[in-house]
Every structure is written in C-alpha cells, then in structure tokens.
Coordinates of C-alpha atoms in Angstrom, one line a residue:
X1 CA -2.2 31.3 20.6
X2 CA -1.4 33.5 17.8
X3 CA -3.0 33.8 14.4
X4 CA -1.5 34.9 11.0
X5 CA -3.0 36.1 8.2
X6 CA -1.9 35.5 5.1
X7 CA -2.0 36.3 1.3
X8 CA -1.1 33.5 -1.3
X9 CA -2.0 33.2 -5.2
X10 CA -4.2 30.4 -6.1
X11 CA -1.7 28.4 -8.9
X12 CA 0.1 31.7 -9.8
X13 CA -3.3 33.1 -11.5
X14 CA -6.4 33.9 -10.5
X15 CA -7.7 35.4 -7.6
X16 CA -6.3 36.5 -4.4
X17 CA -6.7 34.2 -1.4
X18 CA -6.2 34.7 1.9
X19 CA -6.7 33.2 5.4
X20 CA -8.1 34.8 8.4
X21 CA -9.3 33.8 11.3
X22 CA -13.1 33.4 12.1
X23 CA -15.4 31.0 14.3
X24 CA -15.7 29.0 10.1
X25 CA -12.3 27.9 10.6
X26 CA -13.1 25.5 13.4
X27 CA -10.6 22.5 12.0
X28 CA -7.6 24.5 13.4
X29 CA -9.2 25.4 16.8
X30 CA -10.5 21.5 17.2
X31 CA -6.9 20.6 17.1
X32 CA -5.8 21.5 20.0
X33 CA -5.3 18.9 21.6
X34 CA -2.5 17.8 18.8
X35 CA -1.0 21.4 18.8
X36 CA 1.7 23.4 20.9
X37 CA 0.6 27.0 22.1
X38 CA 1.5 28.8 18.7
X39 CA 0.4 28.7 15.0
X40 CA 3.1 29.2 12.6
X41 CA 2.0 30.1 9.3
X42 CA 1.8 26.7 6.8
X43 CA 4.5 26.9 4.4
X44 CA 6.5 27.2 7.0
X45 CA 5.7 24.2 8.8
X46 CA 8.4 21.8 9.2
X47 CA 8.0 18.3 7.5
X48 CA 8.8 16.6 10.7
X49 CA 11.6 15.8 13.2
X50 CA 15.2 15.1 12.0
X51 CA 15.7 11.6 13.5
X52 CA 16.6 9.0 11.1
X53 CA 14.0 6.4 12.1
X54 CA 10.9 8.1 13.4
X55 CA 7.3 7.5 11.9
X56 CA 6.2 8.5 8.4
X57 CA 2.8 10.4 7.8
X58 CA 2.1 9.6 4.1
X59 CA -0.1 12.3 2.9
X60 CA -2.2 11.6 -0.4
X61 CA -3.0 14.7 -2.3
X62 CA -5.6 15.5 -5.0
X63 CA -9.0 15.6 -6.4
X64 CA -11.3 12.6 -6.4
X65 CA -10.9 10.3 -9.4
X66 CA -7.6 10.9 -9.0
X67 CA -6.4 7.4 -8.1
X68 CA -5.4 8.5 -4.6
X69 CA -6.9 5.4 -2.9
X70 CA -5.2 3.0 -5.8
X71 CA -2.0 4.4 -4.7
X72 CA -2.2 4.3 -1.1
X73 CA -3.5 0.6 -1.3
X74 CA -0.4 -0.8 -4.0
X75 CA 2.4 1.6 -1.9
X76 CA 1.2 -0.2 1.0
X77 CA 1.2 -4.0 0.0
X78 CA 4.8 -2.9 -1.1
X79 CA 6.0 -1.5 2.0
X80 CA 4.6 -4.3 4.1
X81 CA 6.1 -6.5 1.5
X82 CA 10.1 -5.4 2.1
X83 CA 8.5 -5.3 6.2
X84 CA 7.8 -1.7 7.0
X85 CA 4.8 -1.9 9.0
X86 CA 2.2 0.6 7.1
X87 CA -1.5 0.7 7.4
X88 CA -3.7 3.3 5.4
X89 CA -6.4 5.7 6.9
X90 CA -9.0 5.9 4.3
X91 CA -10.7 9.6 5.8
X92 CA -13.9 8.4 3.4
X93 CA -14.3 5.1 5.4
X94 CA -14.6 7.7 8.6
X95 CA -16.9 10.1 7.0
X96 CA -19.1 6.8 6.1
X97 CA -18.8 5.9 9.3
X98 CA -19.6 8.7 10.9
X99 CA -23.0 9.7 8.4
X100 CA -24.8 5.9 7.8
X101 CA -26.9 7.3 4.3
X102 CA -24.8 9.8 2.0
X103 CA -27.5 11.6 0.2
X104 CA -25.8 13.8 -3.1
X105 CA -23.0 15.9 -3.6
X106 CA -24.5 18.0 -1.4
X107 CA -22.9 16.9 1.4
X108 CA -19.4 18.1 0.1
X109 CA -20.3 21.4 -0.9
X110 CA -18.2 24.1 0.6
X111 CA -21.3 26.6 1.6
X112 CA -22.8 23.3 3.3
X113 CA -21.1 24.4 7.4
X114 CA -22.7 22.0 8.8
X115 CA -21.1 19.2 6.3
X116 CA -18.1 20.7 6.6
X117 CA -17.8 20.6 10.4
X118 CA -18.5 16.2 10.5
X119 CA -15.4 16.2 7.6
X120 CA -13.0 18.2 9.2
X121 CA -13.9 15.8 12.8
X122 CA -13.8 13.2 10.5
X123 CA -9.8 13.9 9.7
X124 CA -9.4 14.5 12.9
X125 CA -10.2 11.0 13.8
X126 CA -8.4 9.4 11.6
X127 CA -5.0 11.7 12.6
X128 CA -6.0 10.7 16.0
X129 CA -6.0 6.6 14.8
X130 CA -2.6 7.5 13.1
X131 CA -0.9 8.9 16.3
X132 CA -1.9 5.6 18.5
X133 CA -1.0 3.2 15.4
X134 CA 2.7 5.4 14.9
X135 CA 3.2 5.7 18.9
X136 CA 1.7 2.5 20.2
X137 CA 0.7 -0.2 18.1
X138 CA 4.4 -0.5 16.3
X139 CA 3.4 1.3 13.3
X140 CA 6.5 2.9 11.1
X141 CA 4.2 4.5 8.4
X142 CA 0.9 5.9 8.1
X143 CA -0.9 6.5 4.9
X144 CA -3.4 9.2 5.2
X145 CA -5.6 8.7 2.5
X146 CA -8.0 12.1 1.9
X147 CA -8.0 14.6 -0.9
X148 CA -6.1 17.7 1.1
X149 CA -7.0 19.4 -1.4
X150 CA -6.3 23.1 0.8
X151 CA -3.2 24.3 2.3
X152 CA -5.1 24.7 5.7
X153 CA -5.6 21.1 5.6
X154 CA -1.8 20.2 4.5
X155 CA -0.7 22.9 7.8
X156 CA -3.2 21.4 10.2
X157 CA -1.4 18.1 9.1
X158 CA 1.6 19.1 9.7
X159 CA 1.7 20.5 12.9
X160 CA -0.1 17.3 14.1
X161 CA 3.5 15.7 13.0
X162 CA 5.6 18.5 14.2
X163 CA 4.1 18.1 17.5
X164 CA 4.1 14.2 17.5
X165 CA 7.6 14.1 16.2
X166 CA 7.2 12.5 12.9
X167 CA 8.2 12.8 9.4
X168 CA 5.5 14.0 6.3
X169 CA 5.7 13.1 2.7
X170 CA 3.2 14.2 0.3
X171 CA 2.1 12.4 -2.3
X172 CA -0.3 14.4 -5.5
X173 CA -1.8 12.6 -8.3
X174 CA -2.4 15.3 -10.7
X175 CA -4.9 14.1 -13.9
X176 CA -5.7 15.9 -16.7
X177 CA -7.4 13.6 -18.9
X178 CA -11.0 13.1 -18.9
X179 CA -11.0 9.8 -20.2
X180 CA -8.5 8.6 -17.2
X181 CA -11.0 10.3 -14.8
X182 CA -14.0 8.9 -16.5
X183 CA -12.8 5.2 -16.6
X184 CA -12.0 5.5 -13.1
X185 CA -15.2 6.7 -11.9
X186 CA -17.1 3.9 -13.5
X187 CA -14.7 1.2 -12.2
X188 CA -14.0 1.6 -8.6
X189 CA -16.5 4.6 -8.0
X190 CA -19.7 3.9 -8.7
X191 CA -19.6 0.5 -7.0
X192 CA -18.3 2.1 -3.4
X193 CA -21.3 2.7 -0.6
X194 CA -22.3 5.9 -1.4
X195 CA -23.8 4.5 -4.6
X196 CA -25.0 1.1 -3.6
X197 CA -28.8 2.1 -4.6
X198 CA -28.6 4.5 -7.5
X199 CA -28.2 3.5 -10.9
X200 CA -24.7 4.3 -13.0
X201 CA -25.7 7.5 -14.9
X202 CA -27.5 9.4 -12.0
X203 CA -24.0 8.1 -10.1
X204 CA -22.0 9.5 -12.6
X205 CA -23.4 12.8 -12.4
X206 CA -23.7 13.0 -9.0
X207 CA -20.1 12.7 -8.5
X208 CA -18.9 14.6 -10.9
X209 CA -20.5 17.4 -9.0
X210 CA -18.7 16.0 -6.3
X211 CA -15.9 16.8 -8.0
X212 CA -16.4 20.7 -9.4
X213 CA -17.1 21.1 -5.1
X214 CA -13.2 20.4 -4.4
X215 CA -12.1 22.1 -7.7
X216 CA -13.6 25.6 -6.5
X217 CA -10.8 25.2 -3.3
X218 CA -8.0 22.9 -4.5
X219 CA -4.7 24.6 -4.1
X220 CA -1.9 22.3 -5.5
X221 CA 1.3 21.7 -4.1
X222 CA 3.7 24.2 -5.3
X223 CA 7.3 23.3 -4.9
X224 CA 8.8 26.3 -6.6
X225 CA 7.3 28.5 -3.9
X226 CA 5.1 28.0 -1.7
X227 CA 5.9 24.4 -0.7
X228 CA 9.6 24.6 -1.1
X229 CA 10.5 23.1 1.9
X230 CA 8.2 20.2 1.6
X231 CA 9.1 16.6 0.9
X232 CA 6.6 15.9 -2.2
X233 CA 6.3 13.6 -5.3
X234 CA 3.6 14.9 -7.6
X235 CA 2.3 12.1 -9.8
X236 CA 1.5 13.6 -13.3
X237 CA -1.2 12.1 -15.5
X238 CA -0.9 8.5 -14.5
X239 CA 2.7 8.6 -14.5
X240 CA 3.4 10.0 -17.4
X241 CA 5.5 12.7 -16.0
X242 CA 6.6 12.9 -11.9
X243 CA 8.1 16.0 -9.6
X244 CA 9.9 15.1 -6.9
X245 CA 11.3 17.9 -3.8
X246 CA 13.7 17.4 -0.8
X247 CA 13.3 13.8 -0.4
X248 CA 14.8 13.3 3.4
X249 CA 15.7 9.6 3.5
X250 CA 15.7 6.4 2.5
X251 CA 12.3 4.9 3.1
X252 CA 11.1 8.3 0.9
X253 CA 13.7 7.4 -1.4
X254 CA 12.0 3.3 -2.2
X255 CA 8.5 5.2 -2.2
X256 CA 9.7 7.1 -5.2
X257 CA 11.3 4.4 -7.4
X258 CA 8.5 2.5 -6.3
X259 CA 6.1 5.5 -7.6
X260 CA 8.3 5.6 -10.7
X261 CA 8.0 2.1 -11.7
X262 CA 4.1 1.5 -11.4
X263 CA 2.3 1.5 -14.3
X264 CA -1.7 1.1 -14.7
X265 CA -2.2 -0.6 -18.3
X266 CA -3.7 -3.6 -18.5
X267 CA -1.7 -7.0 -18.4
X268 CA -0.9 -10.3 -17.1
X269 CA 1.6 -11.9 -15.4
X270 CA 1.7 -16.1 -15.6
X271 CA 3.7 -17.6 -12.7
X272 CA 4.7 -20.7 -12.1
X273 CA 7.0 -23.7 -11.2
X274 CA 9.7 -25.3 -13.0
X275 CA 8.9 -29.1 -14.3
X276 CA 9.1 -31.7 -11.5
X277 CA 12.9 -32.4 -10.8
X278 CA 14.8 -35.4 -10.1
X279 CA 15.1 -33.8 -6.8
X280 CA 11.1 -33.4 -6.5
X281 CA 11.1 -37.3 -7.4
X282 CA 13.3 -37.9 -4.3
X283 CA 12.0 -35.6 -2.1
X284 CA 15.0 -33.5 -1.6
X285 CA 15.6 -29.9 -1.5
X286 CA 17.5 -27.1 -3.3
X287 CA 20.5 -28.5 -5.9
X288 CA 20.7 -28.5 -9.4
X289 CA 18.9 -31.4 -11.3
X290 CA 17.1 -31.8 -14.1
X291 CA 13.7 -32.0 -15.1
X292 CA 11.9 -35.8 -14.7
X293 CA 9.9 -37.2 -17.5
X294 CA 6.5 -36.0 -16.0
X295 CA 8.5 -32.6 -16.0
X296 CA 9.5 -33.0 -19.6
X297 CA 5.8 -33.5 -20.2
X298 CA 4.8 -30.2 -18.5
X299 CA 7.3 -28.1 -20.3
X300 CA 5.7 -29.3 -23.4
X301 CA 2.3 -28.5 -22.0
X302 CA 3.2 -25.0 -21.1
X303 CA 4.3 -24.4 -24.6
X304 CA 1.0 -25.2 -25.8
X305 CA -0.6 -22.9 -23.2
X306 CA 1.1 -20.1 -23.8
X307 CA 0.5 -20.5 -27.4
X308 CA -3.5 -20.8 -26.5
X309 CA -3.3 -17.1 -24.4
X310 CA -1.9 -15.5 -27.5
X311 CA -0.2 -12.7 -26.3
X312 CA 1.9 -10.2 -27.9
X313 CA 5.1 -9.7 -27.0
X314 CA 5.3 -12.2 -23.8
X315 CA 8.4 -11.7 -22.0
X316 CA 9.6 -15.1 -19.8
X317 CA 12.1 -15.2 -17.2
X318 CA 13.5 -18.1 -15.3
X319 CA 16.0 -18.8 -12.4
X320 CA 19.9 -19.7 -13.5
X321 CA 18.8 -23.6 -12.4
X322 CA 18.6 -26.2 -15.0
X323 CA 15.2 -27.3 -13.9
X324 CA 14.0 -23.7 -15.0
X325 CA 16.0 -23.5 -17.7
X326 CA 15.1 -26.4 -19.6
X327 CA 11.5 -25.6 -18.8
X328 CA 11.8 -22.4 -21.0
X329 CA 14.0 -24.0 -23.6
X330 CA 10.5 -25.9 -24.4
X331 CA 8.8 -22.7 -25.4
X332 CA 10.9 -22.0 -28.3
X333 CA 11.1 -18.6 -27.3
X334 CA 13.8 -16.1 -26.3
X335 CA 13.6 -15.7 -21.9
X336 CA 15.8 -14.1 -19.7
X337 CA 17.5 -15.6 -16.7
X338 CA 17.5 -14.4 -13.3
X339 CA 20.1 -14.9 -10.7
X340 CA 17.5 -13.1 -8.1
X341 CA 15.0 -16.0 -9.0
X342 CA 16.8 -18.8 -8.0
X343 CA 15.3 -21.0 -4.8
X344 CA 16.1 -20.3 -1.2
X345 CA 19.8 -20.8 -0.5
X346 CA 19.2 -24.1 2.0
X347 CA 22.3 -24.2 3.0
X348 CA 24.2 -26.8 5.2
X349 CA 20.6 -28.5 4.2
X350 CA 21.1 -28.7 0.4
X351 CA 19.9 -31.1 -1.5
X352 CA 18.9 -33.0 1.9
X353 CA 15.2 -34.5 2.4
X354 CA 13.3 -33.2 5.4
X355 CA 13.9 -36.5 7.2
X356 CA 17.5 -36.8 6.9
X357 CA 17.4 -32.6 8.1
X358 CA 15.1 -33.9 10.9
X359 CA 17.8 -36.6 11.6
X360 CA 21.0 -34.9 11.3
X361 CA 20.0 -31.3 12.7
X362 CA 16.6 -31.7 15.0
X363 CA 17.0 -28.2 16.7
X364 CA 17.5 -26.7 12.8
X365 CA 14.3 -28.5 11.9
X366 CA 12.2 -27.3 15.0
X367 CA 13.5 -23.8 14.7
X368 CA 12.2 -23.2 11.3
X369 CA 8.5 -24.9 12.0
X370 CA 8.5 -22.2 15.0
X371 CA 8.8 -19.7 12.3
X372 CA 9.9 -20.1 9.0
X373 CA 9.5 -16.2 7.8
X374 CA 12.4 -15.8 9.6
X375 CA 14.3 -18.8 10.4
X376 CA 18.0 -18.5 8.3
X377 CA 19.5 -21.7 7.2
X378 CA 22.7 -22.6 8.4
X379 CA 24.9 -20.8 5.7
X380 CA 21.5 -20.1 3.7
X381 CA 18.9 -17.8 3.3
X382 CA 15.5 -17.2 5.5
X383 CA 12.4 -16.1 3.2
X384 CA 12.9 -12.8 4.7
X385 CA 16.1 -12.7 2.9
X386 CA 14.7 -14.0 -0.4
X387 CA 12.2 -10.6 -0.1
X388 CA 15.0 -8.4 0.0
X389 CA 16.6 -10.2 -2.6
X390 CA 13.3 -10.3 -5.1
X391 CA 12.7 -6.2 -4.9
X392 CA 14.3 -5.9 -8.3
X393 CA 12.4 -8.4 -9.6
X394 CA 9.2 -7.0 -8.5
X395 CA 10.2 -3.7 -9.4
X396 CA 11.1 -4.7 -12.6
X397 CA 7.4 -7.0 -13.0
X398 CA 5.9 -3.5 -11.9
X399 CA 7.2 -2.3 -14.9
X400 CA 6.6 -4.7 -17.7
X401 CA 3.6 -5.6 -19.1
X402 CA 2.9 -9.4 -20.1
X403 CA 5.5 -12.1 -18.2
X404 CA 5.9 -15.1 -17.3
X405 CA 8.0 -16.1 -14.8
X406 CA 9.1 -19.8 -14.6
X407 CA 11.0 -19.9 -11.2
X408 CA 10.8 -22.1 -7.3
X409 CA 8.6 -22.8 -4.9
X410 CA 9.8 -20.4 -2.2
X411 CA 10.7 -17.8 -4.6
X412 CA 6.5 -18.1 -5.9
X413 CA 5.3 -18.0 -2.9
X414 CA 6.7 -14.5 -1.7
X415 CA 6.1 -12.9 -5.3
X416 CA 2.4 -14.5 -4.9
X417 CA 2.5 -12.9 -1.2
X418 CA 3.3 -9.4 -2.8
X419 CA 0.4 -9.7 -5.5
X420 CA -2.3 -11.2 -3.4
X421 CA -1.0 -8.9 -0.2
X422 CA -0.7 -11.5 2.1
X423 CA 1.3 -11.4 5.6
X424 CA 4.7 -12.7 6.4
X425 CA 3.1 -15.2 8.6
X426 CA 0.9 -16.8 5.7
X427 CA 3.9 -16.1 2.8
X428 CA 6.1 -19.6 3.1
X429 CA 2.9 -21.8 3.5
X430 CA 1.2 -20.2 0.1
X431 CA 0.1 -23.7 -2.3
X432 CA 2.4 -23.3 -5.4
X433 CA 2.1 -27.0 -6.4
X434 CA 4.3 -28.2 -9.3
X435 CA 2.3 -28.3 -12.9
X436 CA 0.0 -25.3 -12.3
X437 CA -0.1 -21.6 -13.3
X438 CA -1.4 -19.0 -11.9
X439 CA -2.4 -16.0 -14.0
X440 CA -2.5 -12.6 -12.2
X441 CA -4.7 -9.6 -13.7
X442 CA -4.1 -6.7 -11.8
X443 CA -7.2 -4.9 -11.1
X444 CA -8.2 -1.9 -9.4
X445 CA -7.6 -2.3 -6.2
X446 CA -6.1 -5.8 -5.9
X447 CA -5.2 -8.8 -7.9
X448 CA -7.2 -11.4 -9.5
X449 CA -5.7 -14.7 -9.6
X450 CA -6.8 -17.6 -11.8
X451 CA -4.8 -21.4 -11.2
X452 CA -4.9 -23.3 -14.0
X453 CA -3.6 -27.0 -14.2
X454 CA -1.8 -28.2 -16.9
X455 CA -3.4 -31.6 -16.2
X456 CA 0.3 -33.3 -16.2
X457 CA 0.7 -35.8 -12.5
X458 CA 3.5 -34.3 -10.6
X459 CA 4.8 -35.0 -6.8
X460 CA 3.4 -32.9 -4.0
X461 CA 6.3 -30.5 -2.4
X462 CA 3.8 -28.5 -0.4
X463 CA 4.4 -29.1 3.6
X464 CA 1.4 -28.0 6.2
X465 CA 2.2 -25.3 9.0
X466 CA 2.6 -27.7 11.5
X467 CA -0.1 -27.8 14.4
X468 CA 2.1 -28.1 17.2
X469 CA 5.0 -25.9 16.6
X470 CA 5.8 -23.2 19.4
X471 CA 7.2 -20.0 18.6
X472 CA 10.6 -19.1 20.0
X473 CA 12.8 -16.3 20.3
X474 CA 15.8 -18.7 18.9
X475 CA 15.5 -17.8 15.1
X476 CA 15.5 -14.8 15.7
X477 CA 18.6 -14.6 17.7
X478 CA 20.3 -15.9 14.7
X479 CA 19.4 -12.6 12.9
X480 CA 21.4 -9.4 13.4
X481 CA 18.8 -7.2 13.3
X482 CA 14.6 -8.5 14.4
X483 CA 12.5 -6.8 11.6
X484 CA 8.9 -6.5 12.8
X485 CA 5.9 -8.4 10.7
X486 CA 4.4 -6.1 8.7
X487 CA 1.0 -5.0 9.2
X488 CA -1.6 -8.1 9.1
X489 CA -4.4 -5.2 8.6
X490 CA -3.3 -2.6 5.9
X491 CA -6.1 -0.6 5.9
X492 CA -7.4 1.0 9.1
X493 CA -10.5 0.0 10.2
X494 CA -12.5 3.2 11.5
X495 CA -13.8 3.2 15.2
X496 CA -16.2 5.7 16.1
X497 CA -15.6 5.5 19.6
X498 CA -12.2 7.2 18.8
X499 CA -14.3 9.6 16.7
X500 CA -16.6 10.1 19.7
X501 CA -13.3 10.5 22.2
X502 CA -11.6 13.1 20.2
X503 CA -14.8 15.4 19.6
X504 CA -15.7 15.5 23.2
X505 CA -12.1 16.4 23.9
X506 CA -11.5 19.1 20.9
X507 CA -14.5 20.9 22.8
X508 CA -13.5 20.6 26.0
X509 CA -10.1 22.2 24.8
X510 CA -11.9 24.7 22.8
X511 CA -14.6 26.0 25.4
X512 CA -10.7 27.1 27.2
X513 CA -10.3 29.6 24.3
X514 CA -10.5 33.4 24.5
X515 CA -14.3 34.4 23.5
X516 CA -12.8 35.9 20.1
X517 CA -11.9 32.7 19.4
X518 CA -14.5 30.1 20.1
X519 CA -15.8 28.1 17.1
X520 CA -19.5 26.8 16.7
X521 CA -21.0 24.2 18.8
X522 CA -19.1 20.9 18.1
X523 CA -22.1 18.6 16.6
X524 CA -22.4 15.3 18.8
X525 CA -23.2 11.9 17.6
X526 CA -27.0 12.4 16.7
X527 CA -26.2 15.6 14.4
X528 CA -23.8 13.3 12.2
X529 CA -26.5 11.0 10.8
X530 CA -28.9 14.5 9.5
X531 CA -25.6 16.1 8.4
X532 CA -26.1 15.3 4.5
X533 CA -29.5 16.4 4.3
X534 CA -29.8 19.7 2.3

C-alpha cells in the first residue's frame, strides 16, 4: 500500500490543510477489505466504471440542517416511481443503531477519537449494505445519506465504487440562511431519537453545537479545481441557485431536472375524479361520454368547495375527455387541459364492461388480474406505461404551487402512488372513488393526505385485487423490455450484524498491515454503547 500526502486550500482561503498518514486515520486502513493494494490520492479518484448500466452510489453532501435526508427521501420515491430500484442508507440510523442513548453534541466532536472511530465503522456498514443491495439484492441505485462533509470521506467513498465497479454522483445542499436552517431544525430535528427526552430549546442548542463540530472540517465540493472530475449537482440555498459538473448519463441526467424542479414552499395539491359518466352508469370502461346527472351534481359541488378553501391563484388541469372537461367548465374558472392526463388507453377493450372483456377475451382478463402493473392492453397501455407517460405531469406539479387536478381513475391512482410513495404492486388497486377529493400537503418528509366527500351518491368503479389470481410470466412476455419493481423498502433498514461482520473483518485485514501502519484497537460491540459519554 502506498500513501500520499497532500496539500489542499480549505475553500480557496484560510488555512493550509493537509493529509498525512497516522494510526488517527483509521477509516482508510478499515477499508480494506473494499480497496485494491494502492491509494491514489482523492481528487483523482475516478467516479466509477464506464459501463452504461452499472449501479449508482448517490452521495449526499453537507452540513446538518441542510435538508440532505429531505432530498434523499423525495429523489427516491421519484426514482422508484419511473421503476429504478433505489433504497437510501441513512448513516444516522447506523450510528443510532450502533450507540442505543446519544448523550450531546459531544459525541460528534472531532477531538472525541473514540466517537469518531464508531462513525467512521458506522459508514462502513452502511457502504458494506450498499454493495450487497447494488450486487445482490437487484438494487440500481443507492443513496448514501451522511453529511461527507471531508474529502477523505468523499475518496474513501470512492474507491469503495472504483473497486465495486460502480458509478458516484454527488449531491451538496449548500444553505446560507439561518432562518432556512432554523425552521428545519425545529421541524424534522428536534422530533428525531436523539431528542426524544429533552425539551425544544435545550434541543436547539444542543444541535446547533452539533453543527459548529462539522463546520470546523467541512470542505465543500469544488468543481473548479479540486473536484473537477467529479459528477456533482450542488443545491444552492433551497434551490435558489444550482451547479451542476460532468453529468455522465442519463439516469444523472432525470436526477438533475428532477433536482431543478423541486420546490419546498408550502402548498396544496387537490386531486380528484371527473363527475360520474354515462360510462360509470353502465359500467364500462375508457370512451368519451359525458357526465350523468349525479355527475352534474358534483361538478357543482366542487365549485363550491373550492370556493370554501380559498386559495389564491389555484391552477386546475383536466384530461382532453369530456367527462373532465365539463367537470371544470363548472368552476367558472380558467384550467388547462392535459393530453398526458387522459385514462389508460384500454384498447381492443374500450368502452367494454369487465364481463363482456371476461367473455370475449378470458386469457386478456386473467393476464391482467395476474398482474396488472404490468399487463399491456391489447393495442393499449399498461399502468407502467401511463408512469412514463405522467413524468411531465409530476414534474410540472413539482413545480407549481396550488392545483387541482380533475383527471381518471388509473391516472389518480399512480399520481397518488408517487405522493404517498407506494409500490407498483399496491399502485392500480389505490381507492380513488368517484365524488371524493383528496387534498395533499406535502410535509417534511412525506405527504399528508386528507379525502374529503363531496357528499353527492356516485357508482363504485373500484375492483378488489382478486384473491385467487396467480402470477405468470405471460404479461410480461408481451413487454419488450421486463423493468424490475421498484424497491418495496426505500430506506435501508440497519442490521448490526452486518456492522458486527464488517468490523471483525476490517481488523482482521488490518492486524496484516506493516507495524507503521496499524490503527488503534478496533472497539467491539460493548465499547459502542459508552462511546458518547464525555
């Protein structure tokens, strides 16, 4: 093995920094089982292999407060969304793991060795998670979700992916404004484990301490110089200003516009269903008919409802059906029509009921209870292709700020799925009955959803997964290309067993080393629950 020391300014200003080797730096000696024989220095590390498809390492970048996690969590829903299995790696949920009773700020105190040592195993684990989730358990992208605030950190991260043979992207979230960094402290913050017992001010001070401890080391990306050959989007003041460097492909490509598009100030989106339809009334699917009386009735009701909420510059979009369109007309207010909203393409099944489908195509009928994600219409559209087919939309609800979107059943249920985070499994058996809105308040982590009945009788269009269907290979044999479910479990559960694993191996790998370069005693299980007390 060969070490390099190096000089590097600290944000242009300041002083001098360098990096030496010594038994402290013990995080790039327990990584040896991850590493090849040599140590290049880190802004030279390679942000992965050149193949088109392999895994990519998300890495999140930045102080706490920062809105790291918030990111992770709404990047995630969205790329299990459009079907890119991701998962996040939450390095906090390790460390809580790992120490059972956080004490103060003490614990993250650079001078604190012994604190230092159960972090640094702590990222360890979770890198080690990230390998078996990108190598074995189908994963495509891994969020790694920790403030890497150093570049030895951001190096010993990428040579894990050099040597594992995927891609990195970095993420930053760079804030500036205390009153950003305050609100978000007192919202998500305080109410996370570490300050289940104490009361909000003695919180707030405690981790703003935290804070000034990662301040004294944070070394930002620098894509001018240092980090010129990473792939990076720096997030500026809530998205008030972005940087963006050597994105490598596609799926970085969707992460930025994704990125670009989010917005945090508050709103509400309303969805819901078109009037009951002449079609509703006979059961059938798809066409173009208008509304019914008792749909007539609703669009009247909606009018008053959104009079009631009183908000200021509402925007509403429908579908180019009738049904939708004469829902809005109701309002008496300017909406937009969407050709990306309209229902599910049924195909050779148009404006059939499900009896006469049952009757006329019986293999049709059973492949799409075997799995109805999937499952294409003859000369139609699968809800998989309705996803691809909403992005804009979403992108474009990411963006606004109040809306109201008057659309299908089908086409609620897989904006609902992207809101509430749900799986393509449980997507085209979401309840969006006829009559009803929901009102979604994005919150900090999440979405809170509120259903609201217009108290107007409609018909019930909802069908029940059916107990006894059998999954099959068939539907997706009618597919050109099998796209794998996206991730059922976003966020990485911990398991200290891996923890355990990967310490007793990083010592075993280290006690091979030259003498000049053997790092402390690794700290076993029993030290990790004393490691916080000061």
């Amino acid at each position: 093995m060969h070490f390099v020391s190096l000089c590097f300014p600290f944000a242009g200003r300041g002083p001098t920094w360098g990096w030496h080797p010594s038994p402290g730096n013990v995080l790039l000696l327990l990584l040896l089982p991850f590493l090849g024989s040599e140590v290049h220095a880190p802004g030279q590390a390679a942000c992965g292999p050149q193949l088109t498809n392999s895994p990519t390492v998300i890495v999140m970048v930045g102080l706490p407060a920062r809105g790291k996690t918030y990111i992770s969590k709404k990047l995630t829903r969205y790329l299990n969304w459009i079907g890119v299995p991701t998962k996040v790696f939450n390095v906090g949920e390790y460390r809580r793991e790992a120490v059972k009773h956080y004490s103060s700020y003490d614990f993250f105190r650079p001078d604190n060795e012994e604190a230092m040592k159960v972090r640094k195993q702590c990222a360890l684990a979770a890198l080690r998670d990230v390998k078996v989730y990108l190598s074995e358990e189908g994963g495509q992208i891994a969020v790694f979700d920790a403030t890497n605030t150093t570049r030895e950190r951001r190096s010993m991260i990428l040579h894990f992916a050099k040597e594992n043979g995927f891609k990195v992207f970095f993420i930053e979230s760079v804030c500036n404004d205390p009153t950003v960094v305050a609100t978000n402290i007192m919202e998500v913050k305080l109410s996370s484990p570490d300050y289940k017992d104490c009361n909000s001010n003695d919180a707030m001070e405690d981790f703003m301490k935290r804070i000034s401890c990662y301040q004294s080391s944070y070394q930002p990306l620098d894509p001018d110089d240092y980090d010129r050959e990473l792939s990076l989007i720096k997030v500026i003041d809530v998205g008030r200003r972005y940087l963006v460097n050597r994105v490598q492909d596609h799926i970085q490509s969707r992460i930025v516009y994704y990125l670009m598009n989010i917005h945090v100030q508050p709103r509400t989106i309303y969805l819901c269903r078109h009037g009951e339809s002449e079609s509703n009334l006979k059961g059938r699917i798809g066409g173009d008919s208008g509304l019914s009386i008792r749909g007539k009735k609703f669009s009247i009701a909606l009018k008053h409802f959104v009079q009631e909420q009183n908000l200021k510059d509402l925007k509403v979009w429908t579908s180019q059906l009738k049904r939708t369109i004469q829902t809005a007309e109701a309002l008496d207010m300017p909406y937009e029509q969407w050709k990306a909203l309209n229902e599910i393409d049924a195909g050779v099944c148009e404006e059939m009921t499900y009896d006469e489908i049952k009757e006329k195509y019986p293999e049709e009928f059973i492949l799409r209870d075997q799995d109805k994600y999937y499952y294409r219409y003859p000369s139609g559209e699968s809800y998989q292709d309705l996803v691809q087919r909403l992005e804009p939309v979403i992108m474009e609800l990411e963006r606004q700020e109040n809306v109201l979107v008057i659309c299908h059943q089908a086409v609620m249920r897989c904006l609902l799925a992207y809101f509430l985070d749900k799986s393509a499994e449980e997507m085209p058996y979401l309840k969006c009955p006829l009559h009803t809105v929901l009102k979604l308040t994005p919150v900090a982590y999440g979405c809170r959803v509120e259903s609201i009945s217009l108290n107007v009788e409609a018909v019930n269009t909802h069908r029940d997964r059916p107990e006894d269907a059998k999954k099959g290979p068939n539907t997706l044999m009618r597919r050109n290309s099998v796209t794998p479910l996206a991730s059922p479990e976003p966020t990485k559960k911990p398991r200290i067993n891996s923890f355990e694993e990967h310490v007793a191996a990083a010592a075993a790998a280290s006690a091979a080393l030259p003498t000049i370069c053997m790092p402390p005693e690794v700290p076993t299980q029993p030290l990790l629950g004393k490691a916080c007390l000061t």
